[in-house]
Amino acid sequence: MKKIRIGMLGLGTVGSGVVRIVEGHQEDLQRQTGAELVLSKIAVRDINKSRKVTVDPALLTEDPWEVINDPEIDVIVEVMGGVEQTKEYILAALDKGKQVITANKDLIALHGPEILAKAAEKRCDIMYEASVAGGIPILRTLVEGFSSDRITKIVGIVNGTTNYILTKMTQEGASYEDVLVEAQRLGYAEQDPTSDVEGFDAAYKMIILGSLGFHVHLSLNDLDIRGISKVTSDDIASAKRLGYTIKLLGIAERQDDLISISVQPTMVKDSHPLASVNGVFNAIYVYGQAVGETMFYGPGAGDMPTATSVVADLVAVTRNLLTGINGSRSSMIMNEKKLKSDEQIVSKYFMRLHVADKAGVLAKITQIFADYDISLESVLQLPNNGTDEQETEIIIITHDASKAGLNKALAKFEEIEVVKAVRSVYRVEG
Amino acid sequence: MKKIRIGMLGLGTVGSGVVRIVEGHQEDLQRQTGAELVLSKIAVRDINKSRKVTVDPALLTEDPWEVINDPEIDVIVEVMGGVEQTKEYILAALDKGKQVITANKDLIALHGPEILAKAAEKRCDIMYEASVAGGIPILRTLVEGFSSDRITKIVGIVNGTTNYILTKMTQEGASYEDVLVEAQRLGYAEQDPTSDVEGFDAAYKMIILGSLGFHVHLSLNDLDIRGISKVTSDDIASAKRLGYTIKLLGIAERQDDLISISVQPTMVKDSHPLASVNGVFNAIYVYGQAVGETMFYGPGAGDMPTATSVVADLVAVTRNLLTGINGSRSSMIMNEKKLKSDEQIVSKYFMRLHVADKAGVLAKITQIFADYDISLESVLQLPNNGTDEQETEIIIITHDASKAGLNKALAKFEEIEVVKAVRSVYRVEG
């Protein structure tokens, strides 16, 4: 039986999972592929560190170049993370004609085009299923399952940390700060949670999903990114009262050739399937012109789910090696990228305004919306039962409005005296 | 650009969808595959029939053999339905070295092994993504996405008609008979609804899912099949009261090497993602040893969703044709099939018993469960407020119990006088 030799960069959480699956499922994998999958070399930072899996110490090296330069190695599995240095390793591996599998979303989101171009030039496979939504085979689904369709919208809950925090806030009425501390204690959030809670992790994943779904090269500058650190329990309570749940959604849309893409906390109708995706789970909603609406749900992180995706890539690469067709798919032509302007980005919006509690205020506010051509779906003026009798709260949900129009209305509210504060503004989905 | 010539058998609902996608998405398809996809010949029953799509009349023939025997044709797309005659066409096409795509679940469920063996012998592709769950690319997900994992459970809502009926019964408290008539009027149910409502359609789909998931050849005799025609509004109301929803579930399980597979109306905990899959939508829950729980949701039928899957197969076949690797995947080794005995099939059960309303009855009943080693999770004796004062209802949910043990207890209930009737028994999931 032919041996496929694997060199791995990194042996952390995901890397340990890869070792476990390649060893534990070896017999199944051989039957699936017709080849023996051999882990031949693993680069680690510290050879002497104690690890969650037992690995023959002879396989370990502290020098990644030893793995990349090994002529025996067919496939490089990169699970070490990092961007600039790691890019150098991967480009060098491709240059040597090795197939590459990576779980590194930052790398693919930031340098995908350069890496894909190198893979195409060298007729090598570059696969990165594990970079988005852990164990959900969503990239395969977009590329293979919907190859016949024209995808028009991808909406994803793609960050488990923020979904855990929002779920807890919703279910227990707790504050953002308290839940974040708990999430950090449980290991669901990093000590520096910025990348998760400010939406950057989700943004990287949406870049990958949008690029594959719409066949364009998207980059970080193309996204509007807003995290969850400003979401308050009051916002969540207001959402609940109106039959909505707040979720951090990545939304990529295509209308004709125009694309918009964003990450933001969004009010999702309770009847929408995404509203009931709770805890650290991920889900991706895909709309296709022909297929209509579909959803894919599963664990978004974790050693074994993520390793499942890495090893599924390994199976695909191995099959390609045995039939000699590696790199045959990397020459896909790309569409020209045209982004929607703020005038063209249209959505429903929810907002909470604190206003002076006196006659004529509501008329003034609704007139401003009318001036900017924004019609309103519902207006809810709450009875003033707070401590400050001079102010009251108005909750507004608009019909579809352009982002530009909305921003003008919001700017106007800043100017007029009767609006004391715009407490919050959310996009509304479903 | 290379031309890939397609011969189609059938031009009904799905066939029309295939024509629309191949024509409407031609440019995208060419960029995806690097080839031109040409519909060269279509066999129909009646050339002169008026159709939903416009097709060049020169392409139509009433003789399927004219399509199969055309040496120019590379791929046969079978969307005509039927079993014995259709099998003959498909085997003949494979014999001529043509690639075959079919949407025919009955055919694959009943004759899959023979057809797959012929495809392997001739090194041809046989693909049938559209045969299960319409637009959801679930077969690809099982075969490619989870190629690295060991799948241990597949639970599916795979029949839209019965899910529509159960959803309506649940949401409106309507009777089975009334909703069935409405579903027939709306075209969601056939005039002879047997195949859907008695679970056979779902059974065929579960055979395909189980065979791919567990790498065995399953057949109709391996399944326990129960439909929804005996589900009453009382059952649904009782389920609701306890926090459950009744769904027609296909359940395929694998424990070590032992398999069990069934289709039956099942009580699903309201918090389980399958409980909120409503109307004609399908969803398939997949558990893998490494990945954990995942779910795939989408339209289970309809011309365009199903055609999306057919054309995705067409894209895959075309890519294989261009790289010359057709049939390279059909030689997968199969596991030996070992079915669980009724002693080994273990589940929670719900039941409604009508019993004599007198002292000692509950003791007698719980003693029978104890005799067969079945422990109870909850027992609910309803206050007797019916017309017949001699009887009352007891609702029981067991802990995990063997199917054999349960059947013995049920047989015992038939014998003893205090149990007037076993109104219903359901498996419980989640």
PDB file of C-alpha atoms in Angstrom, chain A residues 287-377:
ATOM      1  CA  TYR A 287     -29.275  31.130   0.252  1.00  0.00           C
ATOM      2  CA  GLY A 288     -28.931  30.031  -3.347  1.00  0.00           C
ATOM      3  CA  GLN A 289     -30.925  31.281  -6.311  1.00  0.00           C
ATOM      4  CA  ALA A 290     -32.049  27.733  -7.168  1.00  0.00           C
ATOM      5  CA  VAL A 291     -31.808  25.848  -3.882  1.00  0.00           C
ATOM      6  CA  GLY A 292     -33.409  28.470  -1.649  1.00  0.00           C
ATOM      7  CA  GLU A 293     -32.531  28.441   2.045  1.00  0.00           C
ATOM      8  CA  THR A 294     -30.297  25.895   3.722  1.00  0.00           C
ATOM      9  CA  MET A 295     -28.505  25.765   7.041  1.00  0.00           C
ATOM     10  CA  PHE A 296     -25.459  23.926   8.341  1.00  0.00           C
ATOM     11  CA  TYR A 297     -24.980  23.526  12.069  1.00  0.00           C
ATOM     12  CA  GLY A 298     -22.287  22.038  14.263  1.00  0.00           C
ATOM     13  CA  PRO A 299     -19.386  22.578  16.643  1.00  0.00           C
ATOM     14  CA  GLY A 300     -17.432  25.670  15.644  1.00  0.00           C
ATOM     15  CA  ALA A 301     -14.263  24.820  17.522  1.00  0.00           C
ATOM     16  CA  GLY A 302     -12.635  22.203  19.712  1.00  0.00           C
ATOM     17  CA  ASP A 303      -9.759  19.851  19.062  1.00  0.00           C
ATOM     18  CA  MET A 304     -11.642  16.873  17.627  1.00  0.00           C
ATOM     19  CA  PRO A 305     -14.225  18.710  15.464  1.00  0.00           C
ATOM     20  CA  THR A 306     -11.541  20.922  13.939  1.00  0.00           C
ATOM     21  CA  ALA A 307      -9.233  17.942  13.440  1.00  0.00           C
ATOM     22  CA  THR A 308     -12.099  16.123  11.669  1.00  0.00           C
ATOM     23  CA  SER A 309     -12.026  18.860   9.043  1.00  0.00           C
ATOM     24  CA  VAL A 310      -8.226  18.820   8.773  1.00  0.00           C
ATOM     25  CA  VAL A 311      -8.208  15.052   8.236  1.00  0.00           C
ATOM     26  CA  ALA A 312     -11.123  15.227   5.749  1.00  0.00           C
ATOM     27  CA  ASP A 313      -8.848  17.549   3.751  1.00  0.00           C
ATOM     28  CA  LEU A 314      -6.082  15.010   4.186  1.00  0.00           C
ATOM     29  CA  VAL A 315      -8.316  12.292   2.725  1.00  0.00           C
ATOM     30  CA  ALA A 316      -9.153  14.524  -0.256  1.00  0.00           C
ATOM     31  CA  VAL A 317      -5.496  15.424  -0.832  1.00  0.00           C
ATOM     32  CA  THR A 318      -4.526  11.745  -0.610  1.00  0.00           C
ATOM     33  CA  ARG A 319      -7.160  10.733  -3.159  1.00  0.00           C
ATOM     34  CA  ASN A 320      -5.880  13.474  -5.437  1.00  0.00           C
ATOM     35  CA  LEU A 321      -2.300  12.266  -4.961  1.00  0.00           C
ATOM     36  CA  LEU A 322      -3.285   8.718  -5.917  1.00  0.00           C
ATOM     37  CA  THR A 323      -5.078   9.885  -9.075  1.00  0.00           C
ATOM     38  CA  GLY A 324      -2.489  12.564  -9.794  1.00  0.00           C
ATOM     39  CA  ILE A 325      -4.899  15.483 -10.034  1.00  0.00           C
ATOM     40  CA  ASN A 326      -3.637  17.778  -7.274  1.00  0.00           C
ATOM     41  CA  GLY A 327      -4.077  21.429  -8.027  1.00  0.00           C
ATOM     42  CA  SER A 328      -6.562  20.797 -10.799  1.00  0.00           C
ATOM     43  CA  ARG A 329      -9.165  22.895  -9.024  1.00  0.00           C
ATOM     44  CA  SER A 330      -7.090  25.880  -8.044  1.00  0.00           C
ATOM     45  CA  SER A 331      -7.377  27.708 -11.343  1.00  0.00           C
ATOM     46  CA  MET A 332     -10.887  28.911 -10.729  1.00  0.00           C
ATOM     47  CA  ILE A 333     -11.533  32.245 -12.416  1.00  0.00           C
ATOM     48  CA  MET A 334     -12.509  35.030 -10.088  1.00  0.00           C
ATOM     49  CA  ASN A 335     -15.192  37.656 -10.521  1.00  0.00           C
ATOM     50  CA  GLU A 336     -14.323  41.312 -10.344  1.00  0.00           C
ATOM     51  CA  LYS A 337     -15.169  42.675  -6.915  1.00  0.00           C
ATOM     52  CA  LYS A 338     -17.770  45.447  -6.803  1.00  0.00           C
ATOM     53  CA  LEU A 339     -18.896  46.558  -3.382  1.00  0.00           C
ATOM     54  CA  LYS A 340     -22.239  48.085  -2.601  1.00  0.00           C
ATOM     55  CA  SER A 341     -22.242  51.718  -1.526  1.00  0.00           C
ATOM     56  CA  ASP A 342     -24.005  52.726   1.681  1.00  0.00           C
ATOM     57  CA  GLU A 343     -26.910  53.865  -0.507  1.00  0.00           C
ATOM     58  CA  GLN A 344     -27.234  50.331  -1.869  1.00  0.00           C
ATOM     59  CA  ILE A 345     -26.967  48.434   1.409  1.00  0.00           C
ATOM     60  CA  VAL A 346     -30.546  47.984   2.474  1.00  0.00           C
ATOM     61  CA  SER A 347     -31.901  46.429   5.634  1.00  0.00           C
ATOM     62  CA  LYS A 348     -34.419  46.765   8.397  1.00  0.00           C
ATOM     63  CA  TYR A 349     -33.114  48.459  11.555  1.00  0.00           C
ATOM     64  CA  PHE A 350     -34.037  48.477  15.201  1.00  0.00           C
ATOM     65  CA  MET A 351     -33.178  51.367  17.492  1.00  0.00           C
ATOM     66  CA  ARG A 352     -33.727  52.602  21.004  1.00  0.00           C
ATOM     67  CA  LEU A 353     -33.880  56.366  21.444  1.00  0.00           C
ATOM     68  CA  HIS A 354     -33.988  58.254  24.707  1.00  0.00           C
ATOM     69  CA  VAL A 355     -36.047  61.381  24.196  1.00  0.00           C
ATOM     70  CA  ALA A 356     -37.512  64.264  26.112  1.00  0.00           C
ATOM     71  CA  ASP A 357     -40.888  63.272  27.514  1.00  0.00           C
ATOM     72  CA  LYS A 358     -42.996  66.068  26.081  1.00  0.00           C
ATOM     73  CA  ALA A 359     -45.601  66.737  23.429  1.00  0.00           C
ATOM     74  CA  GLY A 360     -44.554  66.696  19.769  1.00  0.00           C
ATOM     75  CA  VAL A 361     -41.371  64.671  20.196  1.00  0.00           C
ATOM     76  CA  LEU A 362     -42.619  61.609  18.370  1.00  0.00           C
ATOM     77  CA  ALA A 363     -43.877  63.786  15.521  1.00  0.00           C
ATOM     78  CA  LYS A 364     -40.470  65.406  15.225  1.00  0.00           C
ATOM     79  CA  ILE A 365     -38.662  62.088  15.143  1.00  0.00           C
ATOM     80  CA  THR A 366     -40.963  60.428  12.649  1.00  0.00           C
ATOM     81  CA  GLN A 367     -40.651  63.532  10.453  1.00  0.00           C
ATOM     82  CA  ILE A 368     -36.874  63.079  10.349  1.00  0.00           C
ATOM     83  CA  PHE A 369     -37.291  59.483   9.200  1.00  0.00           C
ATOM     84  CA  ALA A 370     -39.734  60.684   6.548  1.00  0.00           C
ATOM     85  CA  ASP A 371     -37.241  63.333   5.395  1.00  0.00           C
ATOM     86  CA  TYR A 372     -34.726  60.588   4.668  1.00  0.00           C
ATOM     87  CA  ASP A 373     -37.321  58.335   3.033  1.00  0.00           C
ATOM     88  CA  ILE A 374     -37.296  55.752   5.813  1.00  0.00           C
ATOM     89  CA  SER A 375     -40.668  54.243   6.577  1.00  0.00           C
ATOM     90  CA  LEU A 376     -41.313  52.640   9.928  1.00  0.00           C
ATOM     91  CA  GLU A 377     -42.590  49.155  10.646  1.00  0.00           C
TER      92      GLU A 377
END
